[in-house]
PDB file of C-alpha atoms in Angstrom:
ATOM      1  CA  MET A 124      14.868  -2.537 -27.336  1.00 52.00           C
ATOM      2  CA  LEU A 125      13.545  -0.556 -24.362  1.00 55.00           C
ATOM      3  CA  LYS A 126      14.951  -3.130 -21.965  1.00 51.00           C
ATOM      4  CA  GLN A 127      18.400  -2.729 -23.555  1.00 48.00           C
ATOM      5  CA  LEU A 128      18.187   1.065 -23.233  1.00 46.00           C
ATOM      6  CA  LEU A 129      17.322   0.699 -19.565  1.00 51.00           C
ATOM      7  CA  GLU A 130      20.300  -1.537 -18.938  1.00 47.00           C
ATOM      8  CA  ASN A 131      22.768   0.695 -20.799  1.00 44.00           C
ATOM      9  CA  ARG A 132      21.692   4.183 -19.680  1.00 46.00           C
ATOM     10  CA  ILE A 133      23.798   5.732 -16.874  1.00 41.00           C
ATOM     11  CA  VAL A 134      22.912   8.950 -15.075  1.00 41.00           C
ATOM     12  CA  ASN A 135      24.995  10.515 -12.303  1.00 41.00           C
ATOM     13  CA  ARG A 136      23.694  13.596 -10.481  1.00 42.00           C
ATOM     14  CA  HIS A 137      24.656  15.255  -7.210  1.00 40.00           C
ATOM     15  CA  TYR A 138      22.360  16.653  -4.550  1.00 45.00           C
ATOM     16  CA  LEU A 139      23.576  17.859  -1.139  1.00 51.00           C
ATOM     17  CA  GLY A 140      26.696  15.755  -1.443  1.00 55.00           C
ATOM     18  CA  LEU A 141      24.797  12.637  -2.533  1.00 66.00           C
ATOM     19  CA  THR A 142      25.476  10.958  -5.846  1.00 85.00           C
ATOM     20  CA  PHE A 143      22.383  10.147  -7.856  1.00 91.00           C
ATOM     21  CA  GLN A 144      22.411   6.504  -8.861  1.00 93.00           C
ATOM     22  CA  GLN A 145      19.945   4.641 -11.006  1.00 94.00           C
ATOM     23  CA  TYR A 146      17.828   2.137  -9.150  1.00 96.00           C
ATOM     24  CA  VAL A 147      15.533  -0.533 -10.536  1.00 97.00           C
ATOM     25  CA  TYR A 148      12.211  -1.159  -8.775  1.00 96.00           C
ATOM     26  CA  GLU A 149      10.244  -4.362  -9.421  1.00 96.00           C
ATOM     27  CA  LEU A 150       6.457  -4.335  -9.002  1.00 95.00           C
ATOM     28  CA  LYS A 151       4.388  -7.525  -9.163  1.00 95.00           C
ATOM     29  CA  ASN A 152       2.112  -7.570 -12.181  1.00 96.00           C
ATOM     30  CA  CYS A 153      -0.943  -9.341 -10.773  1.00 93.00           C
ATOM     31  CA  GLU A 154      -4.531  -8.679  -9.743  1.00 92.00           C
ATOM     32  CA  GLU A 155      -3.713  -8.956  -6.038  1.00 92.00           C
ATOM     33  CA  VAL A 156      -1.491  -5.870  -6.278  1.00 93.00           C
ATOM     34  CA  LEU A 157      -2.967  -3.895  -9.173  1.00 94.00           C
ATOM     35  CA  GLY A 158      -6.511  -5.225  -9.509  1.00 92.00           C
ATOM     36  CA  VAL A 159      -5.553  -6.030 -13.120  1.00 94.00           C
ATOM     37  CA  LYS A 160      -2.746  -7.823 -14.924  1.00 95.00           C
ATOM     38  CA  ALA A 161      -1.239  -5.052 -16.981  1.00 96.00           C
ATOM     39  CA  LYS A 162      -0.454  -5.391 -20.683  1.00 96.00           C
ATOM     40  CA  LEU A 163       0.276  -1.732 -21.411  1.00 96.00           C
ATOM     41  CA  LEU A 164       2.283   0.896 -19.524  1.00 96.00           C
ATOM     42  CA  HIS A 165       2.333   4.676 -19.913  1.00 97.00           C
ATOM     43  CA  ILE A 166       4.691   6.947 -17.941  1.00 97.00           C
ATOM     44  CA  GLU A 167       3.608  10.581 -17.924  1.00 97.00           C
ATOM     45  CA  ASN A 168       7.129  11.994 -17.524  1.00 95.00           C
ATOM     46  CA  ARG A 169       9.824   9.741 -18.981  1.00 95.00           C
ATOM     47  CA  HIS A 170      12.448  12.272 -17.852  1.00 96.00           C
ATOM     48  CA  ILE A 171      11.869  10.984 -14.273  1.00 97.00           C
ATOM     49  CA  ALA A 172      11.791   7.226 -14.925  1.00 97.00           C
ATOM     50  CA  VAL A 173      11.399   4.592 -17.611  1.00 97.00           C
ATOM     51  CA  GLY A 174       9.832   1.167 -17.367  1.00 96.00           C
ATOM     52  CA  TYR A 175       8.671  -1.974 -19.088  1.00 96.00           C
ATOM     53  CA  ILE A 176       6.412  -4.975 -18.468  1.00 96.00           C
ATOM     54  CA  ALA A 177       7.917  -8.472 -18.361  1.00 93.00           C
ATOM     55  CA  ASP A 178       5.042 -10.923 -17.854  1.00 84.00           C
ATOM     56  CA  ASP A 179       4.574 -11.210 -14.061  1.00 94.00           C
ATOM     57  CA  SER A 180       6.716  -8.172 -13.210  1.00 96.00           C
ATOM     58  CA  ILE A 181       6.872  -4.483 -14.027  1.00 97.00           C
ATOM     59  CA  PHE A 182      10.282  -2.799 -13.844  1.00 98.00           C
ATOM     60  CA  PHE A 183      10.921   0.908 -13.291  1.00 97.00           C
ATOM     61  CA  LYS A 184      14.334   2.555 -13.514  1.00 97.00           C
ATOM     62  CA  SER A 185      15.051   5.996 -12.082  1.00 97.00           C
ATOM     63  CA  ALA A 186      16.492   8.703 -14.328  1.00 96.00           C
ATOM     64  CA  HIS A 187      16.001  11.987 -12.428  1.00 95.00           C
ATOM     65  CA  PHE A 188      14.762  13.298  -9.082  1.00 94.00           C
ATOM     66  CA  GLY A 189      11.011  14.026  -9.027  1.00 95.00           C
ATOM     67  CA  ASN A 190       7.682  12.270  -9.366  1.00 94.00           C
ATOM     68  CA  THR A 191       5.449  11.108 -12.177  1.00 97.00           C
ATOM     69  CA  MET A 192       2.208   9.269 -12.788  1.00 97.00           C
ATOM     70  CA  VAL A 193       2.147   5.826 -14.378  1.00 98.00           C
ATOM     71  CA  THR A 194      -0.929   4.227 -15.959  1.00 98.00           C
ATOM     72  CA  LEU A 195      -1.116   0.435 -16.172  1.00 97.00           C
ATOM     73  CA  THR A 196      -3.935  -1.184 -18.133  1.00 97.00           C
ATOM     74  CA  ASP A 197      -5.104  -4.549 -19.397  1.00 95.00           C
ATOM     75  CA  GLY A 198      -6.747  -2.800 -22.335  1.00 94.00           C
ATOM     76  CA  ILE A 199     -10.052  -2.234 -20.484  1.00 95.00           C
ATOM     77  CA  HIS A 200      -9.402  -1.402 -16.827  1.00 96.00           C
ATOM     78  CA  GLN A 201      -6.508   0.552 -15.366  1.00 96.00           C
ATOM     79  CA  ALA A 202      -4.461   0.958 -12.209  1.00 96.00           C
ATOM     80  CA  ILE A 203      -2.563   4.125 -11.322  1.00 96.00           C
ATOM     81  CA  VAL A 204       0.956   4.252  -9.868  1.00 95.00           C
ATOM     82  CA  GLN A 205       2.396   7.425  -8.373  1.00 94.00           C
ATOM     83  CA  LEU A 206       6.168   7.040  -8.729  1.00 95.00           C
ATOM     84  CA  PHE A 207       8.618   9.052  -6.587  1.00 94.00           C
ATOM     85  CA  VAL A 208      12.345   9.237  -7.333  1.00 95.00           C
ATOM     86  CA  GLN A 209      14.366  10.445  -4.354  1.00 91.00           C
ATOM     87  CA  HIS A 210      17.527  12.562  -4.608  1.00 91.00           C
ATOM     88  CA  SER A 211      19.589   9.399  -4.153  1.00 92.00           C
ATOM     89  CA  GLY A 212      17.840   7.819  -7.134  1.00 95.00           C
ATOM     90  CA  GLU A 213      15.847   5.330  -5.056  1.00 93.00           C
ATOM     91  CA  ILE A 214      12.264   4.729  -6.131  1.00 94.00           C
ATOM     92  CA  CYS A 215       9.147   4.753  -3.954  1.00 92.00           C
ATOM     93  CA  ILE A 216       5.699   4.077  -5.369  1.00 91.00           C
ATOM     94  CA  GLU A 217       2.069   4.307  -4.355  1.00 90.00           C
ATOM     95  CA  VAL A 218      -0.441   2.053  -6.098  1.00 92.00           C
ATOM     96  CA  LYS A 219      -4.091   2.913  -6.644  1.00 92.00           C
ATOM     97  CA  PRO A 220      -5.417  -0.465  -7.829  1.00 93.00           C
ATOM     98  CA  TYR A 221      -8.480  -1.123  -9.925  1.00 94.00           C
ATOM     99  CA  ILE A 222     -10.969  -2.198  -7.249  1.00 91.00           C
ATOM    100  CA  LYS A 223     -13.278  -4.338  -9.406  1.00 83.00           C
ATOM    101  CA  HIS A 224     -15.321  -6.717  -7.209  1.00 80.00           C
ATOM    102  CA  ALA A 225     -12.906  -6.686  -4.271  1.00 85.00           C
ATOM    103  CA  ASN A 226     -13.827  -7.241  -0.633  1.00 91.00           C
ATOM    104  CA  ILE A 227     -13.891  -3.551   0.297  1.00 94.00           C
ATOM    105  CA  VAL A 228     -13.365  -2.511   3.927  1.00 95.00           C
ATOM    106  CA  PRO A 229     -13.903   1.216   4.669  1.00 94.00           C
ATOM    107  CA  VAL A 230     -11.399   2.601   7.197  1.00 94.00           C
ATOM    108  CA  TYR A 231     -11.936   5.748   9.269  1.00 92.00           C
ATOM    109  CA  PHE A 232      -9.617   8.018  11.257  1.00 90.00           C
ATOM    110  CA  ARG A 233     -10.140   8.557  14.959  1.00 85.00           C
ATOM    111  CA  THR A 234      -8.601  10.853  17.564  1.00 82.00           C
ATOM    112  CA  ILE A 235      -6.800   9.333  20.540  1.00 78.00           C
ATOM    113  CA  LEU A 236      -5.015  10.564  23.672  1.00 74.00           C
ATOM    114  CA  ALA A 237      -7.429  13.432  24.396  1.00 63.00           C
ATOM    115  CA  ASP A 238      -7.572  14.505  20.758  1.00 59.00           C
ATOM    116  CA  THR A 239      -3.819  15.109  20.540  1.00 69.00           C
ATOM    117  CA  ALA A 240      -3.147  12.537  17.827  1.00 76.00           C
ATOM    118  CA  ILE A 241      -4.883  10.933  14.888  1.00 81.00           C
ATOM    119  CA  ALA A 242      -4.940   7.184  14.283  1.00 86.00           C
ATOM    120  CA  ILE A 243      -6.277   4.994  11.507  1.00 90.00           C
ATOM    121  CA  ASP A 244      -8.871   2.574  12.837  1.00 91.00           C
ATOM    122  CA  LEU A 245      -7.683  -0.486  10.913  1.00 93.00           C
ATOM    123  CA  LYS A 246      -8.553  -2.912  13.685  1.00 94.00           C
ATOM    124  CA  GLY A 247     -12.016  -1.404  14.094  1.00 93.00           C
ATOM    125  CA  ALA A 248     -12.630  -1.619  10.348  1.00 95.00           C
ATOM    126  CA  LEU A 249     -11.491  -5.243  10.260  1.00 96.00           C
ATOM    127  CA  LYS A 250     -13.702  -6.147  13.233  1.00 96.00           C
ATOM    128  CA  LYS A 251     -16.735  -4.615  11.532  1.00 95.00           C
ATOM    129  CA  PHE A 252     -16.013  -6.713   8.430  1.00 96.00           C
ATOM    130  CA  LEU A 253     -15.576  -9.917  10.463  1.00 96.00           C
ATOM    131  CA  VAL A 254     -18.764  -9.294  12.466  1.00 97.00           C
ATOM    132  CA  THR A 255     -20.756  -8.563   9.292  1.00 96.00           C
ATOM    133  CA  HIS A 256     -19.539 -11.840   7.762  1.00 94.00           C
ATOM    134  CA  HIS A 257     -20.191 -13.820  10.975  1.00 95.00           C
ATOM    135  CA  TYR A 258     -16.559 -14.677  11.779  1.00 95.00           C
ATOM    136  CA  MET A 259     -16.982 -13.107  15.226  1.00 96.00           C
ATOM    137  CA  ILE A 260     -19.479 -11.142  17.315  1.00 96.00           C
ATOM    138  CA  GLU A 261     -19.333  -7.637  18.814  1.00 95.00           C
ATOM    139  CA  ALA A 262     -18.378  -8.988  22.258  1.00 96.00           C
ATOM    140  CA  ASP A 263     -15.253 -10.656  20.827  1.00 97.00           C
ATOM    141  CA  THR A 264     -11.869  -8.894  20.620  1.00 96.00           C
ATOM    142  CA  ILE A 265      -9.243  -9.062  17.886  1.00 97.00           C
ATOM    143  CA  MET A 266      -5.931 -10.053  19.488  1.00 97.00           C
ATOM    144  CA  GLU A 267      -3.637 -10.600  16.494  1.00 97.00           C
ATOM    145  CA  VAL A 268      -3.682 -10.021  12.731  1.00 97.00           C
ATOM    146  CA  HIS A 269      -1.367 -11.794  10.298  1.00 97.00           C
ATOM    147  CA  TYR A 270      -1.216 -10.468   6.757  1.00 97.00           C
ATOM    148  CA  GLN A 271       1.021  -9.663   3.816  1.00 95.00           C
ATOM    149  CA  SER A 272       0.771  -6.150   2.429  1.00 93.00           C
ATOM    150  CA  MET A 273       0.256  -6.011  -1.338  1.00 90.00           C
ATOM    151  CA  HIS A 274       0.498  -2.204  -1.246  1.00 84.00           C
ATOM    152  CA  PRO A 275       4.111  -0.928  -1.386  1.00 82.00           C
ATOM    153  CA  TYR A 276       5.245   1.465   1.360  1.00 81.00           C
ATOM    154  CA  VAL A 277       1.882   2.662   2.705  1.00 83.00           C
ATOM    155  CA  LEU A 278       1.120  -0.475   4.729  1.00 88.00           C
ATOM    156  CA  LYS A 279       3.761  -3.017   5.673  1.00 90.00           C
ATOM    157  CA  ASN A 280       3.360  -6.701   6.528  1.00 94.00           C
ATOM    158  CA  SER A 281       2.013  -7.418  10.013  1.00 95.00           C
ATOM    159  CA  TYR A 282       4.639  -7.511  12.760  1.00 94.00           C
ATOM    160  CA  ALA A 283       4.113  -9.585  15.931  1.00 94.00           C
ATOM    161  CA  GLY A 284       0.407  -9.725  15.169  1.00 95.00           C
ATOM    162  CA  HIS A 285      -0.030  -5.971  14.779  1.00 95.00           C
ATOM    163  CA  PHE A 286      -1.006  -3.662  11.948  1.00 94.00           C
ATOM    164  CA  VAL A 287       1.998  -1.703  10.621  1.00 92.00           C
ATOM    165  CA  LEU A 288       1.630   1.527   8.656  1.00 89.00           C
ATOM    166  CA  GLY A 289       5.238   1.698   7.465  1.00 86.00           C
ATOM    167  CA  CYS A 290       6.014   4.705   5.254  1.00 85.00           C
ATOM    168  CA  THR A 291       4.263   7.443   3.352  1.00 81.00           C
ATOM    169  CA  PRO A 292       4.248   7.009  -0.449  1.00 76.00           C
ATOM    170  CA  ASP A 293       7.397   9.150  -0.816  1.00 77.00           C
ATOM    171  CA  GLY A 294       9.304   6.898   1.607  1.00 79.00           C
ATOM    172  CA  ARG A 295       9.130   8.941   4.845  1.00 83.00           C
ATOM    173  CA  GLN A 296       8.251   7.119   8.069  1.00 84.00           C
ATOM    174  CA  VAL A 297       4.671   7.670   9.240  1.00 84.00           C
ATOM    175  CA  THR A 298       4.481   9.147  12.744  1.00 78.00           C
ATOM    176  CA  GLY A 299       1.686  10.652  14.825  1.00 74.00           C
ATOM    177  CA  ALA A 300      -0.718  12.967  13.034  1.00 75.00           C
ATOM    178  CA  GLU A 301       1.112  12.336   9.749  1.00 82.00           C
ATOM    179  CA  GLU A 302      -1.109   9.271   9.472  1.00 85.00           C
ATOM    180  CA  TYR A 303      -3.729  11.669   8.153  1.00 85.00           C
ATOM    181  CA  THR A 304      -1.642  11.985   4.976  1.00 83.00           C
ATOM    182  CA  LEU A 305      -2.791   8.439   4.209  1.00 86.00           C
ATOM    183  CA  ALA A 306      -6.402   9.600   3.862  1.00 87.00           C
ATOM    184  CA  ASN A 307      -8.069   8.533   0.620  1.00 89.00           C
ATOM    185  CA  ARG A 308      -5.503   5.771   0.037  1.00 90.00           C
ATOM    186  CA  ILE A 309      -6.292   2.213  -1.010  1.00 91.00           C
ATOM    187  CA  ALA A 310      -4.377  -0.759   0.371  1.00 90.00           C
ATOM    188  CA  ASN A 311      -4.673  -4.467  -0.412  1.00 93.00           C
ATOM    189  CA  LEU A 312      -3.861  -6.765   2.530  1.00 95.00           C
ATOM    190  CA  LYS A 313      -3.692 -10.542   2.120  1.00 95.00           C
ATOM    191  CA  PHE A 314      -4.613 -12.183   5.435  1.00 97.00           C
ATOM    192  CA  SER A 315      -3.443 -15.656   6.489  1.00 96.00           C
ATOM    193  CA  HIS A 316      -5.084 -15.861   9.912  1.00 95.00           C
ATOM    194  CA  ILE A 317      -6.526 -13.782  12.734  1.00 97.00           C
ATOM    195  CA  ILE A 318      -6.631 -14.546  16.458  1.00 97.00           C
ATOM    196  CA  ILE A 319      -9.626 -13.313  18.453  1.00 97.00           C
ATOM    197  CA  GLN A 320     -10.605 -13.597  22.097  1.00 96.00           C
ATOM    198  CA  GLN A 321     -14.047 -15.141  22.585  1.00 94.00           C
ATOM    199  CA  GLN A 322     -15.414 -15.280  26.142  1.00 92.00           C
ATOM    200  CA  GLY A 323     -11.863 -15.016  27.454  1.00 92.00           C
ATOM    201  CA  ILE A 324     -10.573 -17.857  25.265  1.00 95.00           C
ATOM    202  CA  PRO A 325      -8.235 -17.301  22.266  1.00 96.00           C
ATOM    203  CA  LYS A 326      -9.667 -18.570  18.984  1.00 96.00           C
ATOM    204  CA  LEU A 327      -7.923 -18.902  15.635  1.00 96.00           C
ATOM    205  CA  ILE A 328      -9.721 -17.760  12.490  1.00 94.00           C
ATOM    206  CA  ALA A 329      -8.006 -19.374   9.509  1.00 91.00           C
ATOM    207  CA  LEU A 330      -8.781 -16.689   6.963  1.00 89.00           C
ATOM    208  CA  ASN A 331      -6.996 -16.752   3.594  1.00 93.00           C
ATOM    209  CA  ILE A 332      -8.499 -13.676   2.009  1.00 94.00           C
ATOM    210  CA  LEU A 333      -7.477 -10.486   0.208  1.00 94.00           C
ATOM    211  CA  LEU A 334      -9.157  -7.400   1.641  1.00 95.00           C
ATOM    212  CA  THR A 335      -9.095  -3.947   0.049  1.00 94.00           C
ATOM    213  CA  PHE A 336      -8.927  -1.244   2.732  1.00 95.00           C
ATOM    214  CA  VAL A 337     -10.243   2.103   1.474  1.00 94.00           C
ATOM    215  CA  ILE A 338      -8.978   4.771   3.894  1.00 92.00           C
ATOM    216  CA  THR A 339     -11.421   7.682   4.109  1.00 90.00           C
ATOM    217  CA  ASN A 340     -10.829  11.196   5.438  1.00 86.00           C
ATOM    218  CA  LYS A 341     -13.637  10.968   8.007  1.00 86.00           C
ATOM    219  CA  ILE A 342     -12.668  11.285  11.671  1.00 84.00           C
ATOM    220  CA  PHE A 343     -14.465   9.858  14.707  1.00 74.00           C
ATOM    221  CA  VAL A 344     -13.664  11.044  18.226  1.00 66.00           C
ATOM    222  CA  THR A 345     -12.903   8.302  20.764  1.00 57.00           C
ATOM    223  CA  ASN A 346     -10.757   7.782  23.824  1.00 51.00           C
ATOM    224  CA  GLU A 347      -9.960   4.170  22.986  1.00 47.00           C
ATOM    225  CA  LEU A 348      -6.406   3.243  22.034  1.00 41.00           C
ATOM    226  CA  SER A 349      -5.810   1.594  18.666  1.00 40.00           C
ATOM    227  CA  MET A 350      -3.777  -1.594  18.165  1.00 41.00           C
TER     228      MET A 350
END
C-alpha cells in the first residue's frame, strides 16, 4: 500500500526558478552500510520524505524541501539516517551506523600549511591500525589505498589510490577547513588492497576488510602534508 502511494504521489514546487521534482534514493539494507539489517523504519517528519524497506534495499522518496531524521532497526539495534531534501527535490543522506563489534579506527584532524588549513588524518589513522595489527611497521609508508565507501556522500570511493572526502552530508563539496564539519562522523570503508613502501620497495597488502572510521573533533598540529 505504501509503495503504491509512493509511486502515485506527485509534488511540484518552485524555488528560485527551479522546479521541485520527486526523487527516489536507494540505500543498501545490509550490515556493511548500517551495522544492522533493518526490519522497521520510522521517519520523524513524513512531510519531508516517505520510505519503505524492500528486503535488501531501503527506498526514500522526496516530498518537500528540508531535512528529517530516520530510524532503522532490526528490532534490537538501530542505525540513524539524517535525510536532506534539496530545493530541487534531490536527496542526500548521512548514515550513523550501529557500530557493534566493528574494526574501529579513530581519526583525528590536523593542521597543515602553517596552520592555515585543517585536514583529516585518514592515512595516519590507517597506518596506526596496520602497524598495530602487524601489516606494516612504523618505518614503512602507505603509497596507495583502494576501498569502496559504504557511507553515502561523506567519503567517496578511493580515486587513483587516494582517500577522497567527497561531499558534506547535505551534498556540498568539501573544501579546505570545511573538512572540520565532518567531525564526529562515522564512515565504513571496505578495503580491497593497500600498497606500502617497505625499505624502498613497493609491497602489496591484500586486505579484504571493512573498517569503521570514527572521525573525532581532536586536532593535532603538524607540518606534514596529508595524502
